Structures are given as structure tokens and as C-alpha cells.
XYZ file of C-alpha atoms in Angstrom:
331
model
C 14.840 -11.551 -29.158
C 13.942 -8.427 -31.329
C 10.789 -7.876 -31.571
C 10.345 -8.877 -27.936
C 12.704 -5.533 -26.661
C 10.788 -2.950 -29.330
C 7.348 -4.762 -26.911
C 8.736 -4.359 -24.311
C 10.157 -0.748 -24.899
C 5.790 0.097 -25.754
C 4.750 -1.924 -23.144
C 6.873 0.417 -20.984
C 6.123 3.845 -22.685
C 2.293 3.013 -21.911
C 2.075 2.637 -19.145
C 4.063 5.798 -18.488
C 1.632 7.445 -20.679
C -0.469 5.700 -18.340
C 0.318 7.148 -14.972
C 2.995 9.248 -15.393
C 6.269 6.988 -13.520
C 8.994 7.093 -13.500
C 10.764 3.504 -14.130
C 14.771 5.119 -14.674
C 13.190 6.313 -10.652
C 13.533 2.268 -9.576
C 16.345 1.824 -7.852
C 17.931 0.213 -4.318
C 18.071 2.714 -1.748
C 20.178 2.211 0.540
C 19.101 2.960 4.619
C 19.211 6.875 4.481
C 16.561 6.515 2.533
C 14.482 5.186 4.917
C 15.512 7.746 8.115
C 14.294 10.362 5.523
C 11.307 8.699 5.247
C 8.543 11.233 6.794
C 5.755 8.498 6.373
C 5.337 4.566 7.022
C 2.214 2.464 6.622
C 0.772 -0.349 8.833
C 3.845 -2.763 8.683
C 2.938 -7.005 7.831
C 4.928 -9.799 9.531
C 5.104 -13.224 8.181
C 5.612 -16.077 10.462
C 7.135 -18.948 9.740
C 7.789 -22.582 12.645
C 9.477 -25.658 11.667
C 7.306 -28.644 13.686
C 8.708 -29.870 16.553
C 8.596 -33.434 15.579
C 10.564 -32.883 12.190
C 12.817 -34.888 12.750
C 10.960 -37.975 12.990
C 8.355 -37.454 10.192
C 11.759 -36.575 8.229
C 13.692 -39.978 8.074
C 11.811 -41.392 5.572
C 11.838 -38.923 2.867
C 14.321 -37.012 0.905
C 14.365 -33.651 0.121
C 18.552 -33.226 -1.424
C 20.882 -31.505 -0.648
C 21.137 -27.757 0.166
C 20.995 -26.330 -3.525
C 18.016 -28.841 -3.844
C 15.552 -27.753 -1.635
C 16.650 -24.143 -1.883
C 16.480 -24.335 -6.229
C 13.107 -25.989 -4.844
C 11.899 -23.151 -3.132
C 13.198 -19.988 -5.387
C 9.933 -22.348 -7.873
C 7.597 -21.672 -4.521
C 7.973 -18.374 -4.583
C 8.312 -17.268 -7.740
C 4.388 -18.406 -7.799
C 3.602 -16.227 -5.053
C 4.655 -13.149 -6.923
C 2.652 -11.452 -9.130
C 2.704 -8.535 -12.666
C -0.696 -7.094 -11.892
C -3.375 -8.136 -9.271
C -7.425 -6.966 -10.315
C -9.071 -4.852 -7.364
C -12.530 -4.798 -6.680
C -14.691 -3.462 -4.477
C -18.441 -2.148 -5.242
C -19.889 -1.044 -1.953
C -16.907 0.953 -0.759
C -18.072 3.342 -3.401
C -20.418 6.731 -3.565
C -23.404 6.586 -6.204
C -22.163 8.945 -8.261
C -18.682 7.228 -8.730
C -16.465 9.566 -7.701
C -15.907 9.294 -4.380
C -14.572 5.643 -2.170
C -14.082 4.265 1.077
C -10.816 3.825 1.620
C -11.515 1.858 5.109
C -14.053 -0.635 4.075
C -11.807 -3.390 3.769
C -9.980 -5.070 6.686
C -6.252 -6.657 6.834
C -6.101 -10.200 8.624
C -2.818 -11.124 9.689
C -2.625 -14.638 8.209
C -0.660 -16.586 10.506
C -0.627 -16.894 14.867
C 2.302 -18.042 16.596
C 1.535 -21.423 18.678
C 3.603 -21.949 21.225
C 7.306 -23.054 21.473
C 9.275 -24.789 18.092
C 12.774 -25.595 17.097
C 12.617 -22.649 14.800
C 10.449 -19.154 14.292
C 11.699 -16.984 11.921
C 10.200 -13.701 11.156
C 10.204 -11.263 7.681
C 9.026 -8.290 8.479
C 8.452 -5.330 5.590
C 6.552 -1.844 5.490
C 6.862 1.103 2.864
C 8.033 3.896 3.201
C 7.027 6.958 1.813
C 9.179 9.924 1.006
C 8.406 13.735 -0.021
C 12.399 15.516 -0.263
C 12.920 12.375 -3.451
C 9.503 12.130 -4.480
C 10.058 7.326 -3.880
C 8.351 4.623 -2.146
C 10.212 2.630 -0.747
C 9.508 -1.008 0.680
C 11.874 -2.627 3.193
C 11.934 -6.575 3.333
C 13.477 -7.441 6.763
C 14.215 -10.413 9.553
C 12.852 -9.515 12.793
C 12.509 -12.230 14.985
C 14.756 -15.983 14.967
C 13.773 -18.121 17.612
C 15.280 -21.617 17.700
C 17.078 -23.838 14.735
C 17.643 -21.138 12.081
C 16.346 -21.954 8.797
C 19.050 -22.495 5.084
C 17.377 -19.823 2.931
C 14.360 -17.484 2.765
C 13.794 -15.879 -0.498
C 11.428 -12.981 -0.034
C 9.745 -10.527 -1.572
C 7.420 -7.086 -1.521
C 6.899 -6.075 -4.877
C 4.029 -2.238 -5.449
C 1.526 -1.788 -7.441
C -0.549 0.503 -9.027
C -3.793 1.696 -10.651
C -5.614 5.128 -11.830
C -7.981 3.916 -10.419
C -9.467 2.508 -7.080
C -11.628 -0.565 -7.723
C -8.943 -1.536 -11.439
C -6.467 -3.519 -12.974
C -2.949 -2.067 -11.194
C 0.509 -3.280 -12.286
C 4.007 -4.199 -10.563
C 5.729 -0.493 -10.596
C 8.280 -2.214 -7.944
C 9.432 -6.085 -8.605
C 11.583 -5.864 -4.725
C 13.082 -9.703 -4.073
C 16.176 -10.739 -1.301
C 17.487 -14.514 -1.146
C 18.825 -14.154 2.119
C 21.489 -17.232 3.013
C 21.374 -18.571 6.223
C 24.891 -15.818 7.523
C 21.975 -13.682 6.787
C 19.327 -14.622 8.924
C 19.578 -13.011 11.936
C 16.868 -9.535 13.474
C 18.157 -6.743 11.918
C 19.284 -7.664 8.660
C 17.286 -5.831 5.367
C 16.859 -4.466 2.077
C 15.271 -1.793 0.461
C 14.130 -0.915 -2.330
C 12.697 2.786 -4.029
C 10.053 4.190 -6.715
C 9.989 7.127 -8.930
C 6.563 8.842 -7.704
C 5.428 11.209 -11.366
C 2.306 10.805 -10.600
C -0.948 10.738 -8.179
C -1.725 6.712 -7.879
C -3.180 3.912 -5.947
C -1.416 1.705 -4.939
C -1.532 -1.841 -3.533
C 1.547 -4.566 -2.434
C 2.121 -7.470 -2.430
C 3.841 -9.265 -0.017
C 5.706 -13.146 -0.022
C 8.063 -15.480 1.620
C 9.211 -18.777 1.057
C 11.624 -20.043 4.118
C 13.549 -23.125 3.782
C 15.122 -25.420 7.094
C 17.751 -28.240 6.985
C 16.265 -31.282 6.267
C 12.503 -29.995 5.521
C 10.410 -28.529 2.467
C 9.878 -25.118 1.746
C 7.362 -23.547 3.811
C 5.826 -20.237 1.275
C 2.997 -17.106 3.270
C 1.704 -14.678 0.831
C -0.044 -11.045 1.715
C -2.007 -8.191 -0.016
C -2.343 -4.992 1.039
C -5.443 -3.294 0.696
C -4.894 -0.355 -1.475
C -3.707 3.248 -0.648
C -4.101 6.657 -2.522
C -0.401 8.969 -2.726
C -0.012 11.980 -3.918
C 2.532 12.616 -6.517
C 4.839 13.826 -3.180
C 4.645 11.414 -2.078
C 2.218 12.523 0.323
C -0.645 9.552 2.708
C -4.630 9.953 1.364
C -5.304 12.502 4.658
C -7.384 10.446 6.795
C -10.147 12.362 8.600
C -13.319 10.736 10.735
C -15.683 13.038 12.029
C -16.201 12.310 15.981
C -19.419 13.186 15.957
C -21.369 10.108 13.954
C -17.694 8.374 13.497
C -18.168 8.359 9.608
C -14.387 8.674 7.395
C -13.851 11.029 4.878
C -14.245 9.589 1.623
C -10.988 10.163 -1.298
C -11.469 9.855 -5.161
C -11.908 6.966 -6.239
C -9.861 8.379 -9.391
C -6.876 9.448 -8.379
C -5.514 10.887 -11.732
C -8.845 13.017 -11.721
C -8.374 16.305 -13.857
C -9.338 20.221 -13.791
C -12.419 21.208 -15.010
C -12.228 24.490 -16.721
C -14.018 27.184 -14.701
C -16.207 28.244 -17.543
C -17.696 24.603 -16.676
C -16.795 23.928 -12.883
C -19.748 24.404 -10.008
C -19.535 27.400 -8.606
C -18.427 27.970 -4.834
C -22.408 28.332 -3.486
C -21.740 31.634 -1.223
C -24.286 30.044 1.443
C -23.120 26.922 1.544
C -21.425 26.813 5.110
C -24.867 28.315 6.117
C -26.832 25.136 4.041
C -24.363 21.547 5.757
C -24.573 22.683 9.133
C -28.376 23.283 8.652
C -28.398 19.882 6.769
C -26.024 18.229 8.910
C -27.201 19.779 12.878
C -30.998 17.930 11.119
C -30.681 14.114 9.759
C -26.569 13.626 12.664
C -28.361 15.775 15.800
C -26.407 18.833 17.006
C -22.435 17.852 16.974
C -20.121 18.612 20.582
C -17.762 20.845 18.524
C -17.496 24.276 18.562
C -19.001 25.219 14.970
C -16.631 28.372 14.464
C -13.220 25.970 14.752
C -14.241 23.955 11.932
C -14.762 24.374 7.995
C -16.729 22.752 4.856
C -14.176 20.567 2.998
C -15.401 19.460 -0.877
C -14.083 16.307 -1.125
C -14.386 15.889 -3.737
C -12.505 19.489 -5.060
C -15.064 21.950 -7.496
C -12.092 21.948 -9.695
C -12.275 17.891 -10.911
C -15.316 17.899 -10.787
C -17.240 17.789 -7.219
C -20.271 19.043 -6.925
C -21.888 20.949 -4.164
C -24.429 18.641 -2.931
C -24.140 17.513 0.523
C -22.888 14.529 0.205
C -19.660 15.874 -1.304
C -19.595 17.421 2.056
C -17.206 16.929 5.271
C -16.674 19.004 8.181
C -12.603 19.277 9.254
C -10.963 20.569 11.764
C -10.326 25.045 10.202
C -6.594 23.541 11.279
C -5.672 20.025 10.234
C -8.042 21.767 6.662
C -5.376 23.842 6.533
C -2.281 22.628 7.342
C -2.944 18.595 6.249
C -5.727 18.688 3.583
C -5.595 21.578 0.949
C -1.258 21.633 1.416
C -2.658 17.280 0.055
C -4.749 18.731 -3.343
C -2.226 21.166 -4.569
C 0.176 18.277 -5.491
C -2.583 16.131 -6.498
């Protein structure tokens, strides 16, 4: 036991050094934390229904008493959780390995409502970013409940993190909520927060197992695409070129080191003029007024970026100065 505890402590210290995570900050969050959050990521929903012919089909089956059904549900739910996930999408990364297209992956809804059934329930999840207290909060909420109510729901909404877009994502927030029959009603929720210590890539891993009376447990799970947040935390800005329809890339490394001034590339004083000429030749003249646009280094020179045209992106002045530049200030 002593060796196990020592090993566990060493593992936690290693994660703290690698990512800058604060394990003390993993704590239950109140509804107030949800209300204070300024950014909400894409929500997810898991849908479950019990077959309309359930009673006739299950008369010959023995599922035990309610305690046994719940036990089976917990066992099934445990198999859906992950301590780590490997993410690999090489096609989203630029040739030099520095930039990544965060929006190259599309998420799909797992289940669709089939029609009128005796019992139906939705479990909703959402992730909230709160710059005020530097936390990321994962929420599990009961959505719709129609017809026959389940006996029990075992739901989880975990957060995993990695320094790199393509790499090993390690669980940093373990959030599980078991809803008893009395808690299964629209609006019932559970929240848990993670204290952010550094810029990181994150993935959400969520699942649920539902049990209706005299029915085997039904399970479903989903994983989000990676998203990037700085140490505030604030979500990496989404910018789309209205002319080319291209989306601004993001750094493939969430924790790039500052390059000393004497070793980094200097900004080209004629950069704007060169970029405008290159852009028009390659894509044609856009409909915007260039006076309202600035040229942005996707990977800043400060972090090893270059003046190469592939590392540049046109941004509206206000968005560049009020959103993108402040994001990098908290990188």
C-alpha cells in the first residue's frame, strides 16, 4: 500500500510539472459557478428509450431485483470511462507541424428519437469556461423525461488534457453522477470543476447507463474533438476568412516556449504589403476594405513563428485587437 501511494503521488507530481495542472482545484462546483461562466462549449446529448414491446419480450428473462439491476448498470458504466485517450488526426496538421485545423473533425449525434415509446430520457452535458476563477466546469443534466421513468441513471462527464493536439490525453477531471429514481426529472444537474494552470488541449469524454424496471441496462458514450484553451481559460478564437472560407489555424503545441529575441525571426517591415499582393494573386481581390484588416501571425514570432505567407491570416482590426491578441497574452 505504501509503495502504491508513493507511486500515485509521483504520477500526480509528474502531471503537474508537465501540464501545470492544479489537482487541488478539482472540486464540486455550485450553480453559481455555472452562472458566472462566460464561455460555453458545444453541448452534447445522450438519448435513451425503452422498447414499446418491453413487457412482452422480457417476461421470460430474469434481471433480478432493483439492486441487482443497478449493480449491473454500474459495472457497464465503469467500462465506458477512460483514464486516457489517444488522439490522432495527422491530416489536420500543417507540413511544418506547427499549425492545426481545429475544425477538420465533425462530431455526429449518436442516437435519434425513433418515435413514441413507453419511456424516454435525455442526459445533456456541457462544458463551461470561467476566466474569473480560472476553471473549466463539466455539467451533467437531466433533459427530457417522458413516459415511464427509469429506475436509475449512472452518468459521467470527464475532462482529459494534452499538451499536443495529436497525442495522449490524460484524465484531469473525473465527474460521475448517479441519479436515483427521485432525482430523475428535467433540470436536475451535477457540476464539477477543474482549476486550470496552463494552456492545454482538452477532450470531453461522456457516457451514461440507464436502467428501466425489468430491463437490462442501456449504455451510450461519446468523445468530443480536441479544443484549445489558454490559462485564463478562454477558448481559442474562431476566425473565418469570408473570401476564401478558410478557418484560422491554431498552434499544434498548446505550450510553446518563448524564443529569445536574438534567436527569433524579426517582423518584416513590408509584411502587410507583401501579404496583400500575395493574397490577391492567389485568391483574387476580396470585397473587404484592407484598411479595416490587419495581418496576423498564426504562430507568433515570439513562439518561433515565421513571416512565411502560410503562417499569416487576415483579421478584422477590432477582432484582432480585442479578441485574438488578448488570447495570446494569456497563453
